[in-house]
Structures are given as structure tokens and as C-alpha cells.
Amino acid sequence: MKKILLVVILMTAWGTYAQVTMKGVVKDSIGNPLEMANVIAINKQTKKLDSYGFTDSKGNYKLNLKKNSNYSIKVSYIGKKTVEVSVNSKDSDIEKSISMLTDDTLDEVNITYKMPVTVKGDTIVYDADSFKSGTEKKLGDVLKKLPGIEVNDDGEIEVEGKTVKKVMVEGKDFFDGDSKLATKNIPADAIDKVQVLKNHSEVGQLSSVTDNEDNVVINLKLKEGKKNFWFGEVTAGIGMGTSKERYIAHPKLFYYNPKYSVNIITDVNNIGEVPFTMRDYFKFTGGFRSLGGSSNGTNFNVGSNDISFLTLQNNRAKEIETKFGAVNFSYSPKKTWDLSGFAIYSGNKTDIEQMTSRTYSNATIDKNNIPPAAGKIIDTETTQDQTDQVSDLGLFKLSSSYKPNSANQFDYDIFAKVSGQEQKQSTISNRTFLNANNEIVPINQVSTQNPFSLNQNLNYYYTLNDKNIFAFEAQHLWQDEDPFYNAKLEQLSFANLIGLNLTANPFDVMQEKRIKTNKFDAKLDYYYVLNSKSNINVTFGSTLSNQKFNSTIFEILNGNRTSVNKTESINDVDFTFNDLYLGLHYKFITGIFTFNQGFTLHNYTSKNTQLGSVVDNNFTKLLPDASIKVNLKKSETLRLRYSMQTSFTDVNQLAQGYVFNNYNSLYSGNRELENSLSHNVNLSYFSFNMFNYTNIFGSINYSKRIDAIKSNTQFLGVNQVRTSINSLFPDETISGRLNFQKSYRKFKITLGGNVSYAKSNSLITNRFNNEITNRLSKTFTQSYTTKFSTNFRSAPNFDVGYNVAINNSNIGGVKNTFTTHSPYMNLDVFFLKEFGFTSKYTYNQVVRDGETIDKYGFLRADLTYQKKDSQWEYKIGVTNLLNSRSLNQNSSNDIFISNSTYIIQPRIAVLSIKYNL
């Protein structure tokens, strides 16, 4: 790694030495500096663009030119005549100022050469070919090379620290609600321009009165040869991995014209490439957003009822078989009406094997049913899990947007999620009891669920005149969940609590649950525009929710299914929650400052019916919020935000009867739970300096939660019986994030870090005297990243970087520190005009309290051959070239500290053929 860094430094020094700098000031005819003027340098010998740039707020520009070359320097600016200057670069730097004359006939910048980057208002346009080296395969490969844009390993896109809400192609939504499908599938050679739309508003009438600072959208412009024609690729391949045959098939087709578009993505493989994970399914929103949430100060989120389904670690597992298919379409019957939608299917068979060590810190753990002595007892549990998962996931969406004129817009969306999931798990623990033959008997668990949800969205926007704007938004959620759980084990420490037959051997216990949710949100916004710099917003809104929760526990005795009739093990809950609110906000701009402040007055009512009794709650709360934005420059902003929020639990934590979390965890809700209150402060800063291509983003967040809903845990050995209560002690979190990126003509440097410190409280009940003690948990997590990347046209390109993650925890006085070091290097070489070679290597070292507990590395290499102007491409690819067998994951919570070793797929080699349409 040291040698690589030395080579990087020498290359950078050589590149700097071989250039001269031309700089100066661009002014108008009366001497005023012009900000964001385009300045380009075209080499007269090669006819190529060698350098480009923009002027800063003082009109300064800077170009890096080759020595002893003749250049045509061209300067362009909106409303000004283009200026062209001839320059001969010798051995010394050049200083030259340029004046521009007014040209009233120009409506826009007269670009005389294709600019790599152009900026107009809140839109940044990148010319994709200016950043391509020829080895890019997918959209994600292109975006990683663009200044100010980051793409993580999951395919999510960030611009100036903000997550991109959606990706569009030619102005049409591409699988609304997910950027991963775009970055992993859209061919790189089809992209002409990448448009970054900041402060994006889906509704034109509201763009001037609403705050859209966090809304960032990417729109892709296709090359002319890709419009009105089908394009895409068909890939098929076979390979080997250990003794198992491997296969892949990736047909992908795209069609775009002004009236309609179709995108078809399919993927079948057993080499571990998962295009759509279960985690992706649960977080996929289809573009739907909550109508309330942080905007009105109320958090009431419907929880998920899956029963401990394991998710992939680093998208890896021991074995994975994937079937995936997705179709996205858009159609415009007429100019005022747009239809769009998608259908996604993902079917996975996954084998997961992991070994986990959990260290419990707790004063009430009792080994062998012996009361603990004074002081703290630290207990450790080690488990080995073998898990088989089968999942079939489906998502469907249909959208309609009707805009008959500039004053009216009517939108309707319907989004459905349906799935069938089954997980079978065999667990061996150091606490597993032996049977009569002195044999270790594994704990067998089966979890299944077939959840369904239907979300509908109806919006109408009406502009009466320049002063009066109305917006009505309504959303309805219908959700039906039916998780089932079955556990077979020799001993169950809380069997008597739930009313099982204590003579059973083994215990064979099942639980059926059914949760139905019917939730309706609606709000009406009225905007009165006082003038171009101020407006008043009045909001009337409501949240109406009803949830029904039923659960029953059964056991198998002598081959017969018998219900457990103990009252404490049965749930039959009807929970209604209503929120009626009125909001008032005043927004105004003065100089470089934008102020937006106001309050929302809420009336909350809830009714919880269970166990033959009713718990009612009714109160009123005033929630203020405020923000101050300082526009230091056109692309430099400082913002301070404050909000007070109330948070409410849903029916899952209110159901008083016992519910299985898993074989060693039992949960009982609390029907007396009340809301929590939080104070939230955010300070953020970003700067995108086009003069020197430096992008800086930073933020600090502070949150204090009062009356937070916390766990109260009683231990039976390491088995847990939990309930929830409102804590008397506040929880506090402070976090910070900083990202620095600087782009040169051929290099890009990225430095970043995330730091978070949290104090939380949980309660532990002593099983012998029922005394409740408060446990203070402190966590301090840090992650830092450094990256140096190149972007040469013909020379080899590489990314070299170093990531480190540090997790410090102090749980109940027991301290642990996990540190993961991850240096990496990616290589991208195009040689002999027809061959391409790429490789990705990451090394990981996991250290616990100064002692190395795991080392592993991942290396992937691909060799491709494609004859010039041929549509056929041949590739040999090898994943996990070093044949690493496992990876490491660690985490902590208020009960234990966990470290897991996770078995992954072996080395796999695949020969594939791709045909480009």
C-alpha cells in the first residue's frame, strides 16, 4: 500500500510539473466581475478541449495548460458576446483578464464547444463523454467520475451530501423510489448528459413557496442513436465454483421516445449477485412519502412485523440463487396527461451460516438458577446458525398525472407490495441443553409471512392567482400481515409464563399473529403570497388510523395442536389513533437570509381496547419549528433548523399479551404507553465551488428525547422477557458528518468522516426481588474514508483508498472497542484497443480491544474482449479470487455486544457473452 501511495504522489507531481497555469478575471464592459462564466481552452493542434473552468464570485478563472502549445481560449456568459483569445503557452504561467460586451440578442449561453460541466440556476449538467475512459459499463461507473457526486456500494446516489430521491430518463421516472436499479442497469454508452436538478419540486406551482432544498433528482439525457430505438444488452454465462455449476443470464432492454418508454430488466444467477435484496424490498417506497412526519411535528409510523428474518451481510451469503424481473413504463396519451408504472418480482433462495458471540452485561443474570452475588456478572453466549430462506417479493405501481393548464395539477398513485417468505433456522448454542442420550439437540425455528400492503395517493394543486395557491394531499394505507413462528427446543426458560405444558419434551411451540392497519392521512395547504420574497402558509390536516392485533400461542402435545388458553398469552387489540392539526408558517427572504418559522397545533386522541378494558388518551400540543438559511454564494449555503416532535408507538408495543421475538426472547407490550417528545437541531453547510471544483458538505445533528419508549428487560439466564415503558431519563444523540471532494482534470480526492455519540437508558428488572435498575449505555461510533482516483483517457485508471470504522461502547459499565481497517484498490485498464481489465480488492482487519480477531480480503477480476465496432463482448470474471471464506460483523445494543463471523460464497469463475443491441 505504501508503494502505491508513492506512485500516486509521483504521478501527481509529474502532472503538475508538466503544466502551466493561465489565470485572470472576467468582467463586463463597466468592470463588474462575472460569476459562473464558462472558460474553455481548445488545443489548436489536436482540436481537443484540454482545460475548462468557471469564474468564481470575484470573476477569477484558472486553466491548466500544456507547455509550449497554442490554444484558443473562449469565454461565454448569458447575455454577453462570446470572447475568443489566442494564447501560446510557454514555460511560465500566464495572467490575462477578459472583458465581455453585452449582446441582447442572445437568450442563452452560446456554447462554442461541448462543455464538460455547465451550471444554470439549480441545475448542473455533466457531459458524460467528457468523463468516460471507455471501460464504463453502467450508469454507476459514470456517476462515480463526476465532480460532486458519490455512489455507494448499494447503488445509492448522493449529491452534496443529499440522497438522490429518484432517477429519470428523458424526463420520465425510472422505477420511482429507487436509484439502485438505475445505477446497476442503465448502460453507460447510452448516456449523453447527466442533469442534476437541485431544489426539485414535483409541482411547479409550489416551487416558489415550499422548501425543496433536500429534493435532488437526476435526469439522464440519451444519445440521439438511443432514442426511438430499442437498446440494451443480453448477457449469458456459465462457470464453476467448488463442485457446483454456476450460471448467469441478464437480458435488459430499453426504449424511449417522446410519447412512451419501456424498461425491461431481468437477472437469473447463482453466483451471488443479488439485484434486489429483502432489505431493498422493505425500504422501497415507490416514491411515496409521508404527508406528516417531520413537516408537522408528529411521528406515527406503522411498524413491520417480520420475525427476525436475517438479512444479507455486505450482500453476501453462503449460497444465493436469484430470479429477478422488472418492467417500467411511461405513456403520454396527450401533452397534459402522463401515465407511468412498474412491476418488480424478486425470488431468492439463500443459505446463511454464521457464528455469533454475544457478551451480556447485567447484574441479574443467573447461571444454573443461582442468584447472582453482589457486583456485576458478565455472561457470554455463542451460537452457530444454519439458515435457509425462500422469498418471493412483488411490487406494483401505477401513476397518473394530469396538468390541463399551469393553474391545475391532479395526481393519483397506487402502490402494492406483496410477498411470501419462509425462513428455517437451526441453532446450536453453548447453552443448548443435552437430551437423555447426552447429545446436543439444536434449536429449530421456522418463520413464515405473507404480508400485503396497498398505498394510494391523491393530490390536487390549484393556483387561483398570483397571490393564492391551494394544495390538497391525501394518502391511504391498507396493510395486512400474518407472521407465523414455530420453535422446537429441549428447554424453554419462560415456558411457565406463557402457560406451556412443562412436561413437554421437546417443546414444540407455535405463534400466529395477524395485524391489520387502516391509515388515512390528509392535509390542505393554503399559501398566501405577500410578495416575491415572503408568503404565509396555513395547513389543516389529520391522521386517522385503526389497527387490529391478534395473536395466539399453540403447542404440539402427543402429535396434537393445542391452544394455550392462558390470558397473558392471547392478544385481541383494537387501537385507534387520531391527530387533527392546524399549522401556521411565515417565510420571508431578506438579503442573503431566508427565514421560515411557525408552529403546528395538534389535538391527539387514542383509544386502546384490550383485555376487556379501554384506555383513552386525549391532549393538545403546540409544536414549534424554525429554519434559517444563509446563501453565502450561489453554491454555498449554511442552514440552521430546529423542530419539536412528538412520537407515538403503534399497536405492536401496546399489545399486552406475550409475543415471541425468537426462542430466547419474549415480549409483552404496555397498553399504558404515552408519547415521547424530542428536540431536534441541525446545522448544515455545503459548498460546490466550480472555480476550483471543490465540494464540501458538513452537518451537525443533536437530538434529545424525553419520555422515550424504552425496554424493560428481565433475564432468565440469557433468555429475555421484555416490555416497554416511558423512560424517566432522557436519551441524547449528537452526530457530525464531513465530506470533502476536490476534482482536477484527471484526478479526484475524497475525504470523509461520520461521528456519532449517543447516551441511552434501558431498564433491567431483577427476577429475584423485582427491583428495577436503570442502565446507561454510551456508544461512540466513527467512520473515516479517504480516496484518490484517476480519470485518464488512455492510461490505466485506479481508485485507492482507506476506510476505518471504530465502534466504542460502554453498556452498563462494560466497555468494548471494535475497529475495522479496510484499505482498498480498484484497477481499470484498457489495452491493445480491444481488451479491458478491471479488478477490485479490499482488505479487512477487525480488531477488538487492541487484539486482531479476523482478517480477510476480497478480490474480483474481469477480463473483457470486444472488437472495435462489434456488438459482441466476451468476458472472463472471477469473484472472491482469494477464496476468502467469511466476513466479520459487530454491533451493540442496550443488552449485549455482538460479534459475528459470516460464511460467504467461495471463488467462482464465469465465462460470459454479451450482445449489445
mmCIF file of N, CA, C and O in Angstrom, residues 737-788:
data_model
loop_
_atom_site.group_PDB
_atom_site.id
_atom_site.type_symbol
_atom_site.label_atom_id
_atom_site.label_comp_id
_atom_site.label_asym_id
_atom_site.label_seq_id
_atom_site.Cartn_x
_atom_site.Cartn_y
_atom_site.Cartn_z
ATOM 1 N N ARG A 737 -21.020 14.994 10.408
ATOM 2 C CA ARG A 737 -20.597 14.409 9.137
ATOM 3 C C ARG A 737 -19.851 15.464 8.340
ATOM 4 O O ARG A 737 -20.254 16.636 8.310
ATOM 5 N N LEU A 738 -18.756 15.058 7.709
ATOM 6 C CA LEU A 738 -17.985 15.977 6.880
ATOM 7 C C LEU A 738 -17.484 15.232 5.657
ATOM 8 O O LEU A 738 -16.963 14.118 5.771
ATOM 9 N N ASN A 739 -17.670 15.832 4.501
ATOM 10 C CA ASN A 739 -17.191 15.235 3.260
ATOM 11 C C ASN A 739 -16.518 16.323 2.417
ATOM 12 O O ASN A 739 -17.085 17.397 2.191
ATOM 13 N N PHE A 740 -15.309 16.036 1.987
ATOM 14 C CA PHE A 740 -14.531 16.956 1.159
ATOM 15 C C PHE A 740 -14.143 16.242 -0.132
ATOM 16 O O PHE A 740 -13.629 15.123 -0.104
ATOM 17 N N GLN A 741 -14.431 16.881 -1.260
ATOM 18 C CA GLN A 741 -14.073 16.290 -2.548
ATOM 19 C C GLN A 741 -13.505 17.381 -3.442
ATOM 20 O O GLN A 741 -14.088 18.462 -3.589
ATOM 21 N N LYS A 742 -12.360 17.097 -4.033
ATOM 22 C CA LYS A 742 -11.737 18.045 -4.944
ATOM 23 C C LYS A 742 -11.386 17.321 -6.233
ATOM 24 O O LYS A 742 -10.752 16.263 -6.208
ATOM 25 N N SER A 743 -11.821 17.892 -7.340
ATOM 26 C CA SER A 743 -11.589 17.285 -8.651
ATOM 27 C C SER A 743 -10.603 18.132 -9.443
ATOM 28 O O SER A 743 -10.693 19.372 -9.458
ATOM 29 N N TYR A 744 -9.663 17.448 -10.049
ATOM 30 C CA TYR A 744 -8.767 18.063 -11.014
ATOM 31 C C TYR A 744 -9.154 17.544 -12.387
ATOM 32 O O TYR A 744 -10.156 16.847 -12.547
ATOM 33 N N ARG A 745 -8.377 17.874 -13.389
ATOM 34 C CA ARG A 745 -8.714 17.410 -14.737
ATOM 35 C C ARG A 745 -8.680 15.886 -14.830
ATOM 36 O O ARG A 745 -9.534 15.278 -15.436
ATOM 37 N N LYS A 746 -7.711 15.265 -14.166
ATOM 38 C CA LYS A 746 -7.546 13.817 -14.259
ATOM 39 C C LYS A 746 -7.574 13.116 -12.913
ATOM 40 O O LYS A 746 -7.443 11.893 -12.862
ATOM 41 N N PHE A 747 -7.755 13.870 -11.835
ATOM 42 C CA PHE A 747 -7.708 13.264 -10.511
ATOM 43 C C PHE A 747 -8.901 13.727 -9.691
ATOM 44 O O PHE A 747 -9.466 14.782 -9.939
ATOM 45 N N LYS A 748 -9.241 12.928 -8.699
ATOM 46 C CA LYS A 748 -10.282 13.301 -7.747
ATOM 47 C C LYS A 748 -9.882 12.787 -6.368
ATOM 48 O O LYS A 748 -9.521 11.617 -6.205
ATOM 49 N N ILE A 749 -9.949 13.663 -5.375
ATOM 50 C CA ILE A 749 -9.609 13.306 -3.999
ATOM 51 C C ILE A 749 -10.868 13.433 -3.143
ATOM 52 O O ILE A 749 -11.596 14.415 -3.237
ATOM 53 N N THR A 750 -11.118 12.427 -2.321
ATOM 54 C CA THR A 750 -12.285 12.436 -1.437
ATOM 55 C C THR A 750 -11.845 12.110 -0.018
ATOM 56 O O THR A 750 -11.130 11.132 0.213
ATOM 57 N N LEU A 751 -12.267 12.938 0.922
ATOM 58 C CA LEU A 751 -12.037 12.701 2.341
ATOM 59 C C LEU A 751 -13.382 12.825 3.042
ATOM 60 O O LEU A 751 -14.164 13.740 2.752
ATOM 61 N N GLY A 752 -13.666 11.929 3.958
ATOM 62 C CA GLY A 752 -14.958 11.993 4.638
ATOM 63 C C GLY A 752 -14.917 11.348 6.002
ATOM 64 O O GLY A 752 -14.023 10.560 6.322
ATOM 65 N N GLY A 753 -15.894 11.696 6.801
ATOM 66 C CA GLY A 753 -15.983 11.106 8.129
ATOM 67 C C GLY A 753 -17.360 11.268 8.728
ATOM 68 O O GLY A 753 -18.077 12.229 8.435
ATOM 69 N N ASN A 754 -17.759 10.289 9.540
ATOM 70 C CA ASN A 754 -19.013 10.333 10.291
ATOM 71 C C ASN A 754 -18.714 10.002 11.746
ATOM 72 O O ASN A 754 -18.022 9.016 12.029
ATOM 73 N N VAL A 755 -19.225 10.813 12.652
ATOM 74 C CA VAL A 755 -19.007 10.612 14.081
ATOM 75 C C VAL A 755 -20.349 10.723 14.793
ATOM 76 O O VAL A 755 -21.148 11.616 14.488
ATOM 77 N N SER A 756 -20.602 9.803 15.720
ATOM 78 C CA SER A 756 -21.862 9.835 16.466
ATOM 79 C C SER A 756 -21.625 9.413 17.907
ATOM 80 O O SER A 756 -20.955 8.407 18.169
ATOM 81 N N TYR A 757 -22.171 10.207 18.827
ATOM 82 C CA TYR A 757 -22.102 9.876 20.249
ATOM 83 C C TYR A 757 -23.526 9.849 20.794
ATOM 84 O O TYR A 757 -24.300 10.802 20.602
ATOM 85 N N ALA A 758 -23.881 8.752 21.467
ATOM 86 C CA ALA A 758 -25.255 8.598 21.944
ATOM 87 C C ALA A 758 -25.263 8.099 23.389
ATOM 88 O O ALA A 758 -24.453 7.248 23.775
ATOM 89 N N LYS A 759 -26.181 8.650 24.153
ATOM 90 C CA LYS A 759 -26.455 8.170 25.507
ATOM 91 C C LYS A 759 -27.913 7.721 25.560
ATOM 92 O O LYS A 759 -28.808 8.484 25.215
ATOM 93 N N SER A 760 -28.125 6.496 25.952
ATOM 94 C CA SER A 760 -29.489 5.980 26.053
ATOM 95 C C SER A 760 -29.644 5.220 27.358
ATOM 96 O O SER A 760 -28.660 4.810 27.983
ATOM 97 N N ASN A 761 -30.881 5.030 27.745
ATOM 98 C CA ASN A 761 -31.189 4.376 29.013
ATOM 99 C C ASN A 761 -32.118 3.206 28.773
ATOM 100 O O ASN A 761 -33.059 3.286 27.969
ATOM 101 N N SER A 762 -31.841 2.124 29.458
ATOM 102 C CA SER A 762 -32.741 0.977 29.444
ATOM 103 C C SER A 762 -32.891 0.479 30.872
ATOM 104 O O SER A 762 -32.082 0.812 31.752
ATOM 105 N N LEU A 763 -33.901 -0.307 31.089
ATOM 106 C CA LEU A 763 -34.217 -0.755 32.444
ATOM 107 C C LEU A 763 -34.068 -2.265 32.545
ATOM 108 O O LEU A 763 -34.450 -3.008 31.629
ATOM 109 N N ILE A 764 -33.516 -2.707 33.650
ATOM 110 C CA ILE A 764 -33.335 -4.125 33.931
ATOM 111 C C ILE A 764 -34.082 -4.456 35.221
ATOM 112 O O ILE A 764 -33.933 -3.773 36.234
ATOM 113 N N THR A 765 -34.901 -5.505 35.175
ATOM 114 C CA THR A 765 -35.650 -5.942 36.357
ATOM 115 C C THR A 765 -35.004 -7.188 36.946
ATOM 116 O O THR A 765 -34.776 -8.176 36.234
ATOM 117 N N ASN A 766 -34.681 -7.153 38.219
ATOM 118 C CA ASN A 766 -34.113 -8.301 38.908
ATOM 119 C C ASN A 766 -35.212 -9.328 39.166
ATOM 120 O O ASN A 766 -36.221 -9.020 39.791
ATOM 121 N N ARG A 767 -35.010 -10.541 38.680
ATOM 122 C CA ARG A 767 -36.066 -11.548 38.774
ATOM 123 C C ARG A 767 -36.300 -12.034 40.191
ATOM 124 O O ARG A 767 -37.317 -12.657 40.493
ATOM 125 N N PHE A 768 -35.348 -11.755 41.074
ATOM 126 C CA PHE A 768 -35.484 -12.267 42.445
ATOM 127 C C PHE A 768 -36.200 -11.295 43.369
ATOM 128 O O PHE A 768 -36.928 -11.700 44.258
ATOM 129 N N ASN A 769 -36.005 -10.003 43.180
ATOM 130 C CA ASN A 769 -36.659 -9.036 44.061
ATOM 131 C C ASN A 769 -37.465 -8.008 43.294
ATOM 132 O O ASN A 769 -38.009 -7.079 43.890
ATOM 133 N N ASN A 770 -37.535 -8.175 41.954
ATOM 134 C CA ASN A 770 -38.302 -7.270 41.074
ATOM 135 C C ASN A 770 -37.846 -5.821 41.162
ATOM 136 O O ASN A 770 -38.597 -4.910 40.800
ATOM 137 N N GLU A 771 -36.631 -5.593 41.630
ATOM 138 C CA GLU A 771 -36.110 -4.246 41.640
ATOM 139 C C GLU A 771 -35.724 -3.827 40.212
ATOM 140 O O GLU A 771 -35.149 -4.611 39.463
ATOM 141 N N ILE A 772 -36.042 -2.580 39.883
ATOM 142 C CA ILE A 772 -35.750 -2.062 38.550
ATOM 143 C C ILE A 772 -34.554 -1.115 38.645
ATOM 144 O O ILE A 772 -34.556 -0.188 39.467
ATOM 145 N N THR A 773 -33.552 -1.399 37.845
ATOM 146 C CA THR A 773 -32.377 -0.532 37.815
ATOM 147 C C THR A 773 -32.232 0.059 36.415
ATOM 148 O O THR A 773 -32.536 -0.590 35.415
ATOM 149 N N ASN A 774 -31.763 1.306 36.382
ATOM 150 C CA ASN A 774 -31.538 1.977 35.105
ATOM 151 C C ASN A 774 -30.121 1.683 34.611
ATOM 152 O O ASN A 774 -29.158 1.768 35.368
ATOM 153 N N ARG A 775 -30.013 1.324 33.364
ATOM 154 C CA ARG A 775 -28.707 1.081 32.764
ATOM 155 C C ARG A 775 -28.426 2.168 31.737
ATOM 156 O O ARG A 775 -29.204 2.389 30.818
ATOM 157 N N LEU A 776 -27.305 2.844 31.926
ATOM 158 C CA LEU A 776 -26.892 3.878 30.987
ATOM 159 C C LEU A 776 -25.941 3.259 29.959
ATOM 160 O O LEU A 776 -24.933 2.654 30.327
ATOM 161 N N SER A 777 -26.276 3.412 28.697
ATOM 162 C CA SER A 777 -25.436 2.907 27.611
ATOM 163 C C SER A 777 -24.878 4.089 26.822
ATOM 164 O O SER A 777 -25.617 5.012 26.468
ATOM 165 N N LYS A 778 -23.580 4.025 26.564
ATOM 166 C CA LYS A 778 -22.924 5.060 25.778
ATOM 167 C C LYS A 778 -22.258 4.414 24.571
ATOM 168 O O LYS A 778 -21.545 3.420 24.722
ATOM 169 N N THR A 779 -22.489 4.980 23.414
ATOM 170 C CA THR A 779 -21.838 4.487 22.203
ATOM 171 C C THR A 779 -21.194 5.649 21.475
ATOM 172 O O THR A 779 -21.767 6.734 21.375
ATOM 173 N N PHE A 780 -20.006 5.399 20.973
ATOM 174 C CA PHE A 780 -19.270 6.399 20.208
ATOM 175 C C PHE A 780 -18.766 5.713 18.946
ATOM 176 O O PHE A 780 -17.862 4.880 19.000
ATOM 177 N N THR A 781 -19.402 6.009 17.829
ATOM 178 C CA THR A 781 -19.044 5.362 16.570
ATOM 179 C C THR A 781 -18.385 6.375 15.643
ATOM 180 O O THR A 781 -18.786 7.541 15.579
ATOM 181 N N GLN A 782 -17.391 5.903 14.917
ATOM 182 C CA GLN A 782 -16.660 6.750 13.987
ATOM 183 C C GLN A 782 -16.385 5.971 12.708
ATOM 184 O O GLN A 782 -16.103 4.770 12.755
ATOM 185 N N SER A 783 -16.460 6.655 11.598
ATOM 186 C CA SER A 783 -16.044 6.060 10.327
ATOM 187 C C SER A 783 -15.381 7.150 9.491
ATOM 188 O O SER A 783 -15.896 8.264 9.383
ATOM 189 N N TYR A 784 -14.239 6.791 8.913
ATOM 190 C CA TYR A 784 -13.471 7.741 8.121
ATOM 191 C C TYR A 784 -13.094 7.090 6.795
ATOM 192 O O TYR A 784 -12.837 5.874 6.738
ATOM 193 N N THR A 785 -13.074 7.901 5.760
ATOM 194 C CA THR A 785 -12.741 7.373 4.439
ATOM 195 C C THR A 785 -11.836 8.334 3.702
ATOM 196 O O THR A 785 -11.976 9.559 3.811
ATOM 197 N N THR A 786 -10.892 7.787 2.971
ATOM 198 C CA THR A 786 -10.030 8.563 2.079
ATOM 199 C C THR A 786 -9.997 7.859 0.732
ATOM 200 O O THR A 786 -10.011 6.624 0.675
ATOM 201 N N LYS A 787 -9.957 8.636 -0.324
ATOM 202 C CA LYS A 787 -9.981 8.047 -1.659
ATOM 203 C C LYS A 787 -9.256 8.945 -2.642
ATOM 204 O O LYS A 787 -9.417 10.171 -2.631
ATOM 205 N N PHE A 788 -8.422 8.337 -3.477
ATOM 206 C CA PHE A 788 -7.756 9.035 -4.573
ATOM 207 C C PHE A 788 -8.067 8.259 -5.848
ATOM 208 O O PHE A 788 -7.820 7.048 -5.922
#
